[in-house]
């Protein structure tokens, strides 16, 4: 089916986040002034899940062997289940999306591993600019993309900063690509 | 700037006609509210719109024309274009749609300074935005013709219009947060609040639709059928006399409460300290808010009234449930039978503790004379208290039975009663605590002045050894205070929790909106952008924070830390609401 969008996913594998894990970037151009960028992190690793579960249950069995109290076993099971549910629903981010629509606004959304999506839309009237900022975190210098917001009553001052892609934390090469695309659209409108 | 057209989903399959809506100044956007169908008389349309403008306060105009051609309606497009001369506008939108294709097309005609219309080369085709969004209409497909598209190959600026589809009913009922209480300046107000406000205020426009026998026939969200519910209508009819009756009863009650007898000094002091009386006055105030005969206009007032009503209703039903459970199987009798032995047990334990302290507790040698005095003093207190309890024991069951009936007024009343009973029963412990704390406070004060003097010039000797006595009593006191604190906090929580707002958030999440979210609808090549605007509901934590009913609070947020600090320093802790004096 012919599609008016253009997808770019050729150079996925070369992108990594600041910790070195592989991420992927997908750019979609819906029209001349509407673009969507999706940064996907690594999925939940089944090996790690099994390792944690085995460790917790093994220690629970050992404690049960020592104390002969069955409450230890049931509490270990409950803790594992609840912890897993909380992690995939509230903590683990699957992909983050940035949708920029010229002269309307920017929509930022995070999608969690359980499918939950949390979305935020910022109108164009409140956006001063989209820039790449540097931050010093312990012994490293990291770059992050952020939106500068302005107060409508004072167009010159920056009232707040909204950082983007906070869970996936892509590196500078990925950010530069997104930055250039966004600046093209902001310049048009 | 890009032209943004907000198009309601209900009009995706409407017959040809005129578009009615509002231009949003400064943003190059238009909000389409309804479609007026052919046949119409332009004079009547103008009059109707003028009337609607006055009624709703919204700057309604004819935005342009909409054409969805049926069989036998050739030449509609040129007819609709000629209409632009009748309705003078700065910009005239010509939206059209073909059957079989999901694309819309849009021509924009601008009026140049001479008053002539120029056709701009702005062709925008929409793709099946409406279908993707899932229209509720199952209406039959209308047959139509293929309209010749002029200038399609010419192209021009294809990408300068965005169509944003919105669901009219949800946007109309929704309230955008944060709520702006003042009058917003139309120049600096941002786009989305203006869109929401336009749809919300245009309610008078939605009274007539194409099935009515009015001067104009329109399509909008009510065209599918007027929404209503028999129960809601009946309740609305019944609510006015009920409100008047309740208001009259409440005025009687408040005049009784403020009568001379009940306002004498000792009664007023006691009633301000007992949490049951406080809760009673609080609920009276709430009922007065809810039963006021005037309608709530602002969103905040409406939510407050609804929250109070729902929470009161839930409270009373839970209280009735509790009463029905408690009064079965003679539970009151069993409770009364365990009360006196429990008091005896506590008194015995206290006496043993005091005897231990009067001796040589943990091997510490103390000021024997002072210990004896204090110990005997407290023992006499306990003796008095136990005699009083034994005197009351035949009446306890009856008192509990009648007092427990007041739990019918609500669960919060039952909890406040429990808290008050605990306070009264442990009053003697509180007295001990007061004496001990005052002595301890003096000790600490003396020691601190000693320390200051030691660092300075003189050296003084002050030896009072009642310290360990205060610590032990403090533990007991801490337990009681914590229990009372938990009761107070739960009463506060039940009072202030916005149940109606939570219910709205869970079941009608579009009513409380934090913002919007956009979804790109799939496009055909060469078509303009179509977006679907959904409502982003408010976060649960924001719901609680925005709609909390303000409540009296004995224990502020950081109370536990302050409580412990007070215990350690020997400042008195009051189990009821007390105006703290400012100490430097």
XYZ file of C-alpha atoms in Angstrom:
773
model
C 0.000 0.000 0.000
C 1.414 3.276 -0.983
C 2.079 5.471 1.916
C 2.827 9.134 1.854
C 5.110 8.846 4.880
C 8.750 8.352 4.632
C 10.420 6.094 7.116
C 14.037 6.153 8.024
C 15.339 3.195 9.915
C 18.521 2.403 8.101
C 21.079 3.270 10.671
C 19.355 1.867 13.760
C 22.100 -0.371 14.968
C 24.669 2.334 15.281
C 22.752 4.223 17.939
C 23.426 3.555 21.588
C 22.392 5.231 24.783
C 24.769 6.814 27.255
C 25.347 3.494 29.040
C 26.286 1.718 25.852
C 23.115 -0.299 25.347
C 21.709 -0.452 21.838
C 18.649 1.628 21.010
C 16.877 2.336 17.756
C 15.592 5.530 16.218
C 12.739 5.692 13.753
C 11.825 8.900 11.915
C 8.509 9.260 10.172
C 7.622 12.249 8.075
C 3.851 12.555 7.820
C 3.888 15.751 5.864
C 6.068 18.717 5.194
C 5.589 20.113 8.657
C 4.722 17.060 10.736
C 7.356 14.582 11.854
C 7.430 11.792 14.388
C 10.544 10.376 16.089
C 10.462 7.164 18.072
C 13.377 6.040 20.227
C 13.044 2.444 21.421
C 15.040 1.029 24.282
C 15.935 -2.570 24.849
C 13.033 -4.809 25.756
C 12.650 -6.666 29.034
C 15.269 -9.374 29.033
C 13.874 -12.792 29.884
C 17.230 -13.999 31.136
C 17.430 -11.289 33.785
C 13.855 -11.897 34.891
C 14.538 -15.589 35.350
C 17.776 -14.926 37.167
C 16.102 -12.589 39.661
C 13.172 -14.900 40.211
C 15.412 -17.883 40.823
C 17.591 -15.955 43.239
C 14.605 -14.721 45.256
C 12.942 -18.115 45.401
C 16.124 -19.946 46.265
C 16.765 -17.648 49.207
C 13.112 -18.010 50.239
C 13.482 -21.790 50.240
C 16.621 -21.600 52.315
C 14.916 -19.351 54.877
C 11.931 -21.711 54.894
C 14.250 -24.646 55.463
C 15.723 -22.882 58.454
C 12.605 -21.368 60.023
C 9.874 -23.827 58.871
C 7.517 -20.914 58.287
C 5.382 -21.159 55.140
C 4.632 -17.458 55.201
C 8.136 -16.889 53.837
C 7.347 -18.798 50.649
C 4.029 -17.104 49.972
C 5.480 -13.688 50.685
C 8.363 -14.385 48.298
C 5.908 -15.291 45.560
C 3.789 -12.235 46.210
C 6.813 -9.961 46.290
C 8.093 -11.336 42.995
C 4.774 -10.968 41.244
C 4.035 -7.501 42.576
C 7.540 -6.337 41.830
C 7.342 -7.575 38.275
C 3.962 -5.949 37.699
C 5.079 -2.642 39.151
C 8.227 -2.702 37.061
C 6.594 -3.333 33.718
C 3.728 -0.965 34.354
C 5.438 1.972 35.995
C 9.165 1.732 35.466
C 10.213 0.076 32.233
C 9.814 2.344 29.247
C 9.482 0.608 25.924
C 9.693 3.533 23.525
C 9.453 7.293 23.604
C 7.897 9.345 20.853
C 8.230 12.947 19.814
C 5.587 14.227 17.390
C 6.202 17.729 16.121
C 3.408 19.468 14.181
C 4.337 22.817 12.763
C 2.345 25.755 14.147
C 0.288 23.463 16.404
C 2.684 22.063 18.959
C 4.856 19.219 20.143
C 3.592 15.984 21.654
C 5.840 13.916 23.885
C 4.758 10.443 24.865
C 6.291 7.499 26.724
C 5.046 4.020 26.233
C 5.694 1.506 29.010
C 6.333 -2.203 28.715
C 2.782 -3.072 29.775
C 1.320 -0.892 27.019
C 0.462 2.099 29.141
C 1.069 5.419 27.445
C 1.590 8.715 29.084
C 1.276 11.718 26.794
C 1.904 15.387 27.110
C 1.151 18.061 24.524
C 2.830 21.468 24.481
C 1.359 24.198 22.310
C 3.543 26.063 19.867
C 2.747 29.358 21.525
C 4.550 28.218 24.664
C 7.651 26.826 22.923
C 10.610 29.099 22.631
C 13.048 26.655 21.074
C 14.275 23.059 20.994
C 17.928 22.769 21.920
C 20.577 20.269 22.954
C 21.879 20.957 26.440
C 24.922 19.659 28.226
C 24.807 18.349 31.739
C 27.509 17.163 34.068
C 26.488 13.962 35.774
C 29.072 12.728 38.289
C 32.186 12.240 36.177
C 30.579 12.383 32.701
C 29.206 15.050 30.449
C 25.944 14.005 28.858
C 23.848 15.671 26.208
C 20.110 15.805 26.235
C 17.487 17.295 23.984
C 15.070 19.660 25.628
C 12.243 22.071 24.864
C 12.523 25.597 26.230
C 9.187 27.030 27.291
C 8.347 30.662 27.479
C 5.685 32.498 29.398
C 3.252 34.149 26.982
C 3.492 37.366 28.940
C 7.279 37.525 28.670
C 8.437 36.137 25.333
C 12.139 36.707 25.981
C 12.587 34.762 29.186
C 12.754 30.985 29.441
C 10.240 29.906 32.044
C 10.998 26.200 32.159
C 12.814 23.352 30.461
C 11.242 20.057 29.434
C 13.862 17.338 28.818
C 13.064 14.742 26.171
C 13.931 11.061 25.843
C 14.763 10.790 29.525
C 14.468 7.025 29.823
C 16.192 6.054 26.607
C 18.959 8.650 26.944
C 20.322 8.533 23.396
C 23.769 9.798 22.535
C 24.716 12.909 20.640
C 24.563 11.471 17.124
C 20.956 10.479 17.561
C 20.079 13.777 19.201
C 21.646 15.786 16.417
C 19.504 14.060 13.840
C 16.324 14.774 15.767
C 17.454 18.332 16.464
C 18.059 19.136 12.812
C 14.672 17.803 11.794
C 12.890 19.760 14.482
C 14.694 22.966 13.613
C 13.639 22.634 9.973
C 10.026 22.512 11.031
C 10.305 25.279 13.588
C 11.907 27.491 11.008
C 9.106 26.946 8.525
C 6.273 27.976 10.825
C 1.120 30.097 9.349
C -0.580 26.843 8.667
C -4.359 26.913 8.602
C -5.890 24.596 11.189
C -9.463 23.486 10.874
C -11.112 21.734 13.826
C -13.785 19.540 12.321
C -16.318 17.591 14.382
C -16.526 13.893 13.732
C -20.320 13.933 13.666
C -20.292 16.073 10.533
C -18.120 13.705 8.511
C -21.140 12.365 6.665
C -23.383 15.390 6.780
C -25.281 16.607 3.726
C -24.052 19.605 1.815
C -24.540 22.988 3.325
C -22.923 25.879 5.106
C -20.295 25.581 7.821
C -20.994 27.484 11.009
C -18.282 28.126 13.538
C -15.742 30.563 14.803
C -12.407 31.890 13.651
C -9.859 31.997 16.432
C -8.052 35.310 16.201
C -4.317 35.371 15.862
C -3.929 31.620 15.460
C -5.152 31.140 11.900
C -7.552 28.451 13.081
C -11.199 27.777 12.601
C -13.514 25.687 14.751
C -16.445 24.177 12.850
C -19.450 23.692 15.092
C -22.308 22.641 12.813
C -23.441 22.325 9.212
C -26.593 24.123 8.017
C -28.338 22.206 5.283
C -29.900 23.186 2.032
C -32.582 24.424 1.533
C -32.151 27.605 3.522
C -32.896 31.255 3.097
C -29.714 33.297 3.562
C -31.578 36.063 5.335
C -32.951 33.649 7.911
C -29.556 32.077 8.375
C -27.999 35.451 9.084
C -30.732 36.276 11.545
C -30.415 32.958 13.292
C -26.669 33.280 13.640
C -27.040 36.779 14.991
C -29.495 35.471 17.559
C -27.187 32.642 18.542
C -24.300 35.019 18.879
C -26.256 37.027 21.384
C -27.413 34.002 23.344
C -24.133 32.205 23.614
C -21.646 35.054 23.615
C -19.512 33.257 21.051
C -18.446 35.049 17.886
C -20.266 32.726 15.467
C -19.980 33.207 11.739
C -20.458 31.289 8.544
C -17.043 29.866 7.817
C -17.634 28.442 4.411
C -19.354 25.668 2.581
C -19.391 21.917 2.839
C -20.263 19.747 -0.074
C -20.975 16.069 -0.038
C -22.749 15.613 -3.293
C -25.645 13.231 -3.642
C -27.252 12.095 -6.872
C -29.127 14.798 -8.675
C -27.192 17.594 -7.089
C -24.900 18.607 -9.842
C -23.730 22.125 -9.873
C -23.828 22.236 -6.119
C -20.293 23.326 -5.929
C -20.678 26.381 -8.060
C -23.853 27.242 -6.142
C -22.008 26.992 -2.893
C -19.210 29.133 -4.218
C -21.657 31.821 -5.178
C -22.860 31.834 -1.605
C -19.569 33.336 -0.586
C -20.747 36.596 -2.016
C -23.791 36.599 0.234
C -21.856 36.024 3.429
C -18.985 38.442 3.428
C -15.955 36.918 5.060
C -12.251 37.517 5.073
C -11.619 33.903 4.236
C -14.095 31.466 2.785
C -13.466 27.751 3.211
C -14.756 25.317 0.654
C -14.560 21.804 2.028
C -15.716 18.959 -0.080
C -15.738 15.246 0.124
C -16.199 12.535 -2.419
C -18.071 9.338 -1.870
C -15.914 6.291 -1.894
C -12.871 8.327 -1.060
C -12.032 9.185 2.451
C -10.285 12.359 1.468
C -11.642 15.853 2.055
C -10.713 18.637 -0.200
C -10.368 22.240 0.739
C -10.235 25.419 -1.269
C -9.635 28.672 0.501
C -10.968 31.857 -1.026
C -9.561 35.068 0.307
C -11.109 38.431 -0.113
C -8.625 40.943 -1.429
C -8.870 44.616 -0.418
C -11.135 45.369 -3.368
C -13.711 42.926 -2.114
C -13.122 40.453 -4.882
C -12.556 36.874 -4.099
C -9.373 35.225 -5.205
C -9.158 31.550 -5.486
C -5.992 30.384 -3.846
C -4.212 27.384 -5.109
C -4.639 25.580 -1.867
C -5.852 22.128 -2.486
C -5.815 19.807 0.343
C -7.064 16.355 0.284
C -7.789 14.622 3.442
C -7.606 10.995 3.791
C -10.023 8.873 5.652
C -9.601 10.638 8.879
C -13.165 10.175 9.951
C -13.228 6.453 9.393
C -10.054 5.821 11.275
C -11.358 7.664 14.248
C -14.338 5.379 14.350
C -17.477 7.366 13.679
C -20.526 6.356 15.602
C -22.725 6.800 12.577
C -23.808 3.649 10.957
C -25.778 5.661 8.433
C -26.107 4.491 4.924
C -23.602 5.428 2.342
C -24.800 8.185 0.120
C -24.248 7.868 -3.520
C -22.280 10.631 -5.045
C -20.487 11.687 -8.101
C -16.909 12.076 -8.797
C -16.307 15.741 -8.795
C -13.804 17.013 -11.180
C -10.904 18.274 -9.258
C -9.552 21.445 -10.671
C -5.964 22.250 -10.528
C -5.056 18.955 -8.964
C -2.046 18.551 -11.076
C -1.209 22.173 -10.633
C -0.535 21.400 -7.045
C 0.279 24.657 -5.447
C 0.840 24.592 -1.735
C -0.444 21.241 -0.733
C 0.682 21.128 2.810
C -0.654 24.257 4.390
C -3.810 23.015 6.013
C -4.269 20.628 8.908
C -7.595 19.014 9.632
C -8.037 18.166 13.282
C -10.984 15.908 13.994
C -12.538 16.146 17.419
C -15.420 14.447 19.115
C -17.875 17.222 19.806
C -19.756 15.711 22.703
C -16.645 14.902 24.707
C -15.033 18.269 24.107
C -18.225 20.027 25.105
C -18.546 18.172 28.390
C -14.868 18.341 29.209
C -13.173 20.807 31.529
C -9.589 21.709 30.741
C -7.215 21.908 33.706
C -5.614 23.951 35.174
C -8.813 25.883 35.638
C -8.455 29.539 34.916
C -10.581 31.390 37.412
C -10.114 34.881 36.098
C -11.310 36.306 32.811
C -8.708 35.356 30.231
C -7.348 37.875 27.829
C -8.393 36.762 24.346
C -5.171 37.952 22.789
C -2.739 35.971 24.895
C -4.911 32.946 25.557
C -3.570 29.877 23.898
C -5.350 27.930 21.259
C -6.652 24.842 22.999
C -8.511 26.607 25.824
C -10.125 28.798 23.185
C -11.267 25.756 21.202
C -12.673 24.085 24.294
C -14.302 27.282 25.424
C -15.915 27.868 22.031
C -17.477 24.414 21.888
C -18.580 24.613 25.505
C -20.266 27.993 25.235
C -22.045 27.207 21.986
C -24.587 25.068 23.729
C -27.567 27.204 22.575
C -26.536 26.406 19.019
C -27.100 22.713 19.600
C -30.740 22.956 20.562
C -32.138 22.830 17.043
C -31.155 20.158 14.602
C -32.216 18.982 11.189
C -35.237 17.092 12.404
C -36.742 20.096 14.135
C -39.121 22.460 12.452
C -37.059 25.553 12.827
C -35.834 28.167 10.415
C -32.613 26.293 9.790
C -31.751 22.631 9.675
C -28.388 21.741 11.172
C -26.217 18.737 11.865
C -24.167 18.529 15.026
C -23.600 16.072 17.847
C -27.195 16.116 18.993
C -28.441 15.081 15.569
C -28.054 11.449 16.409
C -30.715 11.915 19.014
C -31.239 14.159 21.975
C -29.607 12.685 25.028
C -31.487 12.483 28.229
C -32.304 10.269 31.112
C -35.652 9.917 32.866
C -34.060 9.459 36.252
C -31.955 12.572 35.927
C -34.941 14.632 34.854
C -37.090 13.324 37.709
C -34.341 14.046 40.190
C -33.985 17.560 38.851
C -37.702 18.143 39.319
C -37.668 16.715 42.813
C -34.531 18.461 43.932
C -35.943 21.945 44.379
C -38.599 21.173 47.016
C -36.214 18.796 48.799
C -33.542 21.483 48.879
C -35.965 24.046 50.263
C -37.139 21.660 52.967
C -33.601 20.757 53.971
C -32.521 24.394 54.056
C -35.428 25.228 56.351
C -34.562 22.373 58.709
C -30.931 23.400 58.738
C -31.804 26.984 59.658
C -33.842 25.635 62.556
C -30.942 23.501 63.689
C -28.359 26.299 63.467
C -30.604 28.685 65.347
C -31.007 26.046 68.049
C -27.252 25.536 68.238
C -26.575 29.219 68.581
C -29.134 29.667 71.350
C -28.074 31.169 74.660
C -28.039 27.980 76.700
C -25.645 26.157 74.524
C -23.345 29.093 74.115
C -22.242 29.530 77.678
C -18.537 29.380 78.303
C -18.078 25.825 79.598
C -20.367 24.285 76.994
C -18.687 26.140 74.201
C -15.253 25.071 75.402
C -16.236 21.420 75.601
C -18.042 21.416 72.296
C -15.065 22.917 70.542
C -12.794 20.219 71.888
C -14.921 17.143 71.308
C -14.402 15.945 67.795
C -17.989 14.758 67.503
C -19.328 18.264 67.899
C -16.743 19.591 65.481
C -17.721 16.966 62.942
C -21.379 17.841 63.452
C -20.810 21.520 62.749
C -18.675 20.620 59.759
C -21.388 18.428 58.268
C -24.036 21.109 58.886
C -21.907 23.518 56.906
C -21.569 20.999 54.114
C -25.287 20.366 53.950
C -25.913 24.072 53.752
C -23.587 24.280 50.754
C -25.214 21.382 48.982
C -28.806 22.301 49.647
C -28.577 25.914 48.633
C -31.317 26.517 46.089
C -29.083 28.425 43.670
C -27.504 26.469 40.854
C -23.748 26.215 40.733
C -22.435 28.105 37.740
C -18.678 27.783 37.870
C -17.060 24.401 37.444
C -15.374 24.606 40.844
C -18.626 25.179 42.691
C -20.312 22.383 40.840
C -17.518 19.918 41.627
C -17.514 20.970 45.272
C -21.239 20.482 45.635
C -21.123 17.154 43.858
C -18.172 15.950 45.929
C -19.829 16.903 49.195
C -23.075 15.254 48.167
C -21.462 11.995 47.098
C -19.201 11.795 50.112
C -22.102 12.512 52.458
C -24.179 9.825 50.773
C -21.408 7.220 51.003
C -20.704 8.199 54.599
C -24.321 7.780 55.679
C -24.717 4.453 53.886
C -21.544 3.092 55.478
C -22.738 4.330 58.856
C -26.093 2.591 58.439
C -24.274 -0.575 57.433
C -22.139 -0.338 60.551
C -25.170 0.228 62.759
C -27.006 -2.720 61.273
C -23.991 -4.928 61.909
C -23.319 -3.695 65.412
C -26.819 -3.987 66.746
C -27.208 -7.623 65.905
C -26.405 -10.451 68.259
C -26.182 -8.129 71.225
C -22.728 -6.895 70.289
C -23.298 -3.698 72.228
C -23.862 -5.711 75.368
C -20.684 -7.694 74.836
C -18.733 -4.492 74.234
C -20.114 -2.925 77.404
C -19.247 -6.053 79.372
C -15.626 -5.928 78.301
C -15.221 -2.222 78.929
C -15.227 -2.249 82.722
C -12.812 -5.183 83.132
C -10.485 -3.527 80.610
C -10.471 -0.324 82.640
C -9.785 -2.353 85.776
C -6.886 -4.084 84.096
C -5.336 -0.802 82.948
C -5.684 0.650 86.440
C -4.035 -2.391 88.004
C -1.114 -2.216 85.601
C -0.665 1.490 86.312
C -0.626 0.886 90.034
C 2.043 -1.776 89.663
C 4.102 0.572 87.555
C 3.843 3.325 90.127
C 4.826 0.972 92.952
C 7.857 -0.060 90.958
C 8.808 3.544 90.378
C 8.404 4.471 94.000
C 10.939 1.792 94.903
C 14.274 1.615 93.194
C 13.513 1.263 89.468
C 16.301 -0.521 87.588
C 18.583 -0.011 90.510
C 18.586 3.774 90.240
C 18.621 5.641 93.504
C 16.203 8.515 93.325
C 14.954 11.325 95.439
C 12.844 9.182 97.747
C 10.678 11.883 99.268
C 9.697 13.351 95.911
C 8.973 9.897 94.516
C 6.674 9.084 97.374
C 4.750 12.333 96.978
C 4.243 11.992 93.261
C 3.513 8.287 93.497
C 0.837 8.720 96.118
C -0.669 11.603 94.204
C -1.008 9.494 91.067
C -2.283 6.487 92.964
C -5.046 8.587 94.412
C -5.963 9.724 90.916
C -6.249 6.153 89.760
C -8.327 5.239 92.752
C -10.756 8.060 92.037
C -10.995 7.124 88.443
C -11.684 3.461 89.115
C -14.414 4.327 91.568
C -15.995 6.566 88.987
C -15.936 3.780 86.381
C -17.497 1.333 88.809
C -20.191 3.837 89.615
C -21.015 4.181 85.935
C -20.898 0.479 85.113
C -24.627 -0.290 85.288
C -25.383 2.518 82.849
C -22.634 1.825 80.350
C -24.622 -0.494 78.160
C -27.554 1.848 77.873
C -25.340 4.834 77.136
C -23.475 2.900 74.469
C -26.711 1.758 72.898
C -28.132 5.226 72.489
C -24.907 6.888 71.581
C -24.172 4.203 69.003
C -27.377 5.153 67.209
C -25.785 8.409 66.205
C -23.530 6.394 63.911
C -26.527 6.483 61.580
C -25.445 9.972 60.700
C -22.318 8.643 59.069
C -19.195 6.592 59.438
C -17.177 9.694 60.277
C -19.462 10.262 63.260
C -18.817 6.750 64.485
C -15.074 7.294 64.227
C -15.252 10.653 66.003
C -17.333 9.065 68.740
C -14.749 6.353 69.169
C -12.041 8.961 69.375
C -13.955 10.947 71.978
C -14.689 7.879 74.103
C -11.023 6.952 74.060
C -10.123 10.460 75.105
C -12.580 10.427 77.985
C -11.597 6.977 79.194
C -7.908 7.735 79.180
C -8.275 11.161 80.670
C -6.480 10.155 83.826
C -3.448 9.046 81.871
C -3.521 12.408 80.211
C -3.537 14.091 83.615
C -0.479 12.094 84.656
C 1.174 13.041 81.482
C 0.468 16.702 82.072
C 1.992 16.640 85.543
C 4.970 14.628 84.429
C 5.538 16.713 81.351
C 5.392 19.948 83.260
C 7.920 18.656 85.755
C 10.114 17.322 83.036
C 9.863 20.602 81.183
C 11.022 22.431 84.281
C 13.880 19.970 84.622
C 14.981 20.439 81.075
C 14.701 24.169 81.406
C 16.733 24.104 84.572
C 19.369 21.874 83.066
C 19.641 24.023 80.000
C 20.082 27.109 82.086
C 22.671 25.159 84.048
C 24.505 24.358 80.864
C 24.451 27.963 79.834
C 25.730 29.101 83.179
C 28.408 26.455 83.137
C 29.675 27.779 79.890
C 29.522 31.250 81.421
C 30.328 32.321 84.877
C 28.422 30.641 87.692
C 27.893 27.066 88.660
C 24.565 26.073 90.162
C 23.266 22.797 91.485
C 19.813 21.607 90.580
C 19.095 17.970 90.985
C 15.734 16.654 90.232
C 15.504 13.062 89.340
C 11.981 12.630 88.030
C 13.261 12.077 84.462
C 12.864 8.347 84.166
C 9.334 8.559 85.501
C 8.331 10.863 82.626
C 9.811 8.601 79.959
C 7.732 5.618 80.923
C 4.539 7.556 81.131
C 5.389 9.073 77.781
C 5.413 5.673 76.150
C 1.890 4.974 77.297
C 0.832 8.426 76.323
C 2.427 8.012 72.894
C 0.373 4.904 72.196
C -2.858 6.631 73.099
C -1.973 9.742 71.174
C -1.054 7.734 68.109
C -4.348 5.902 68.209
C -6.262 9.145 68.486
C -4.134 10.645 65.778
C -4.919 7.774 63.447
C -8.633 8.221 64.095
C -8.473 11.948 63.447
C -6.474 11.479 60.287
C -8.889 8.919 58.936
C -11.841 11.184 59.681
C -10.037 14.019 57.905
C -9.261 11.800 54.967
C -12.836 10.625 54.629
C -14.094 14.173 54.927
C -11.815 15.689 52.357
C -11.504 12.948 49.758
C -13.263 13.964 46.546
C -15.340 10.909 45.734
C -17.360 12.469 42.912
C -14.263 13.739 41.151
C -12.637 10.293 41.468
C -15.765 8.658 40.102
C -15.742 11.044 37.155
C -12.073 10.326 36.527
C -12.645 6.587 36.526
C -15.877 6.323 34.578
C -16.126 9.475 32.480
C -12.486 10.330 32.113
C -13.086 12.867 29.348
C -14.863 15.245 31.746
C -11.646 16.201 33.519
C -9.032 16.965 30.935
C -5.391 17.735 31.531
C -4.794 18.382 27.887
C -5.175 16.773 24.517
C -3.286 14.205 22.527
C -3.020 13.972 18.800
C -2.894 10.918 16.610
C -1.938 11.032 12.982
C -4.577 9.334 10.856
C -3.267 7.294 7.981
C -2.873 9.251 4.834
C -3.165 8.798 1.148
C -0.311 10.123 -0.911
C -0.513 13.801 -1.693
C -3.172 14.482 0.879
C -3.009 17.044 3.627
C -2.494 16.146 7.214
C -5.300 14.662 9.255
C -5.074 14.476 13.017
C -7.433 13.025 15.550
C -7.653 15.015 18.768
C -8.325 12.906 21.865
C -8.738 14.128 25.382
C -5.887 13.387 27.813
C -7.499 12.779 31.207
C -6.216 14.359 34.387
C -3.787 12.353 36.506
C -5.273 10.758 39.600
C -2.972 12.618 41.961
C -3.954 15.942 40.388
C -7.627 15.060 40.805
C -7.186 14.582 44.528
C -5.070 17.688 44.863
C -7.388 19.971 42.900
C -10.695 18.816 44.328
C -9.921 18.187 47.991
C -12.556 19.696 50.220
C -10.814 21.957 52.708
C -11.097 20.475 56.131
C -10.180 21.154 59.710
C -7.003 19.412 60.597
C -5.720 18.723 64.056
C -2.655 17.042 62.739
C -0.824 18.764 59.914
C 1.297 16.893 57.446
C 4.583 16.861 59.278
C 2.930 16.099 62.531
C 4.686 12.911 63.494
C 8.098 14.536 63.554
C 6.796 17.573 65.384
C 5.017 15.261 67.800
C 8.184 13.416 68.696
C 10.076 16.627 69.018
C 7.476 18.013 71.393
C 7.571 14.845 73.473
C 11.287 15.065 73.854
C 11.344 18.697 74.810
C 8.458 18.341 77.214
C 6.046 20.669 75.472
C 2.484 19.711 76.076
C 0.635 17.770 73.389
C -3.064 18.481 73.162
C -5.253 15.708 71.795
C -7.716 18.238 70.477
C -7.481 21.251 68.246
C -5.594 23.943 70.067
C -4.479 27.318 68.912
C -0.763 27.182 69.298
C 0.669 30.256 70.925
C 3.658 31.639 69.204
C 6.788 31.118 71.213
C 10.054 32.531 70.142
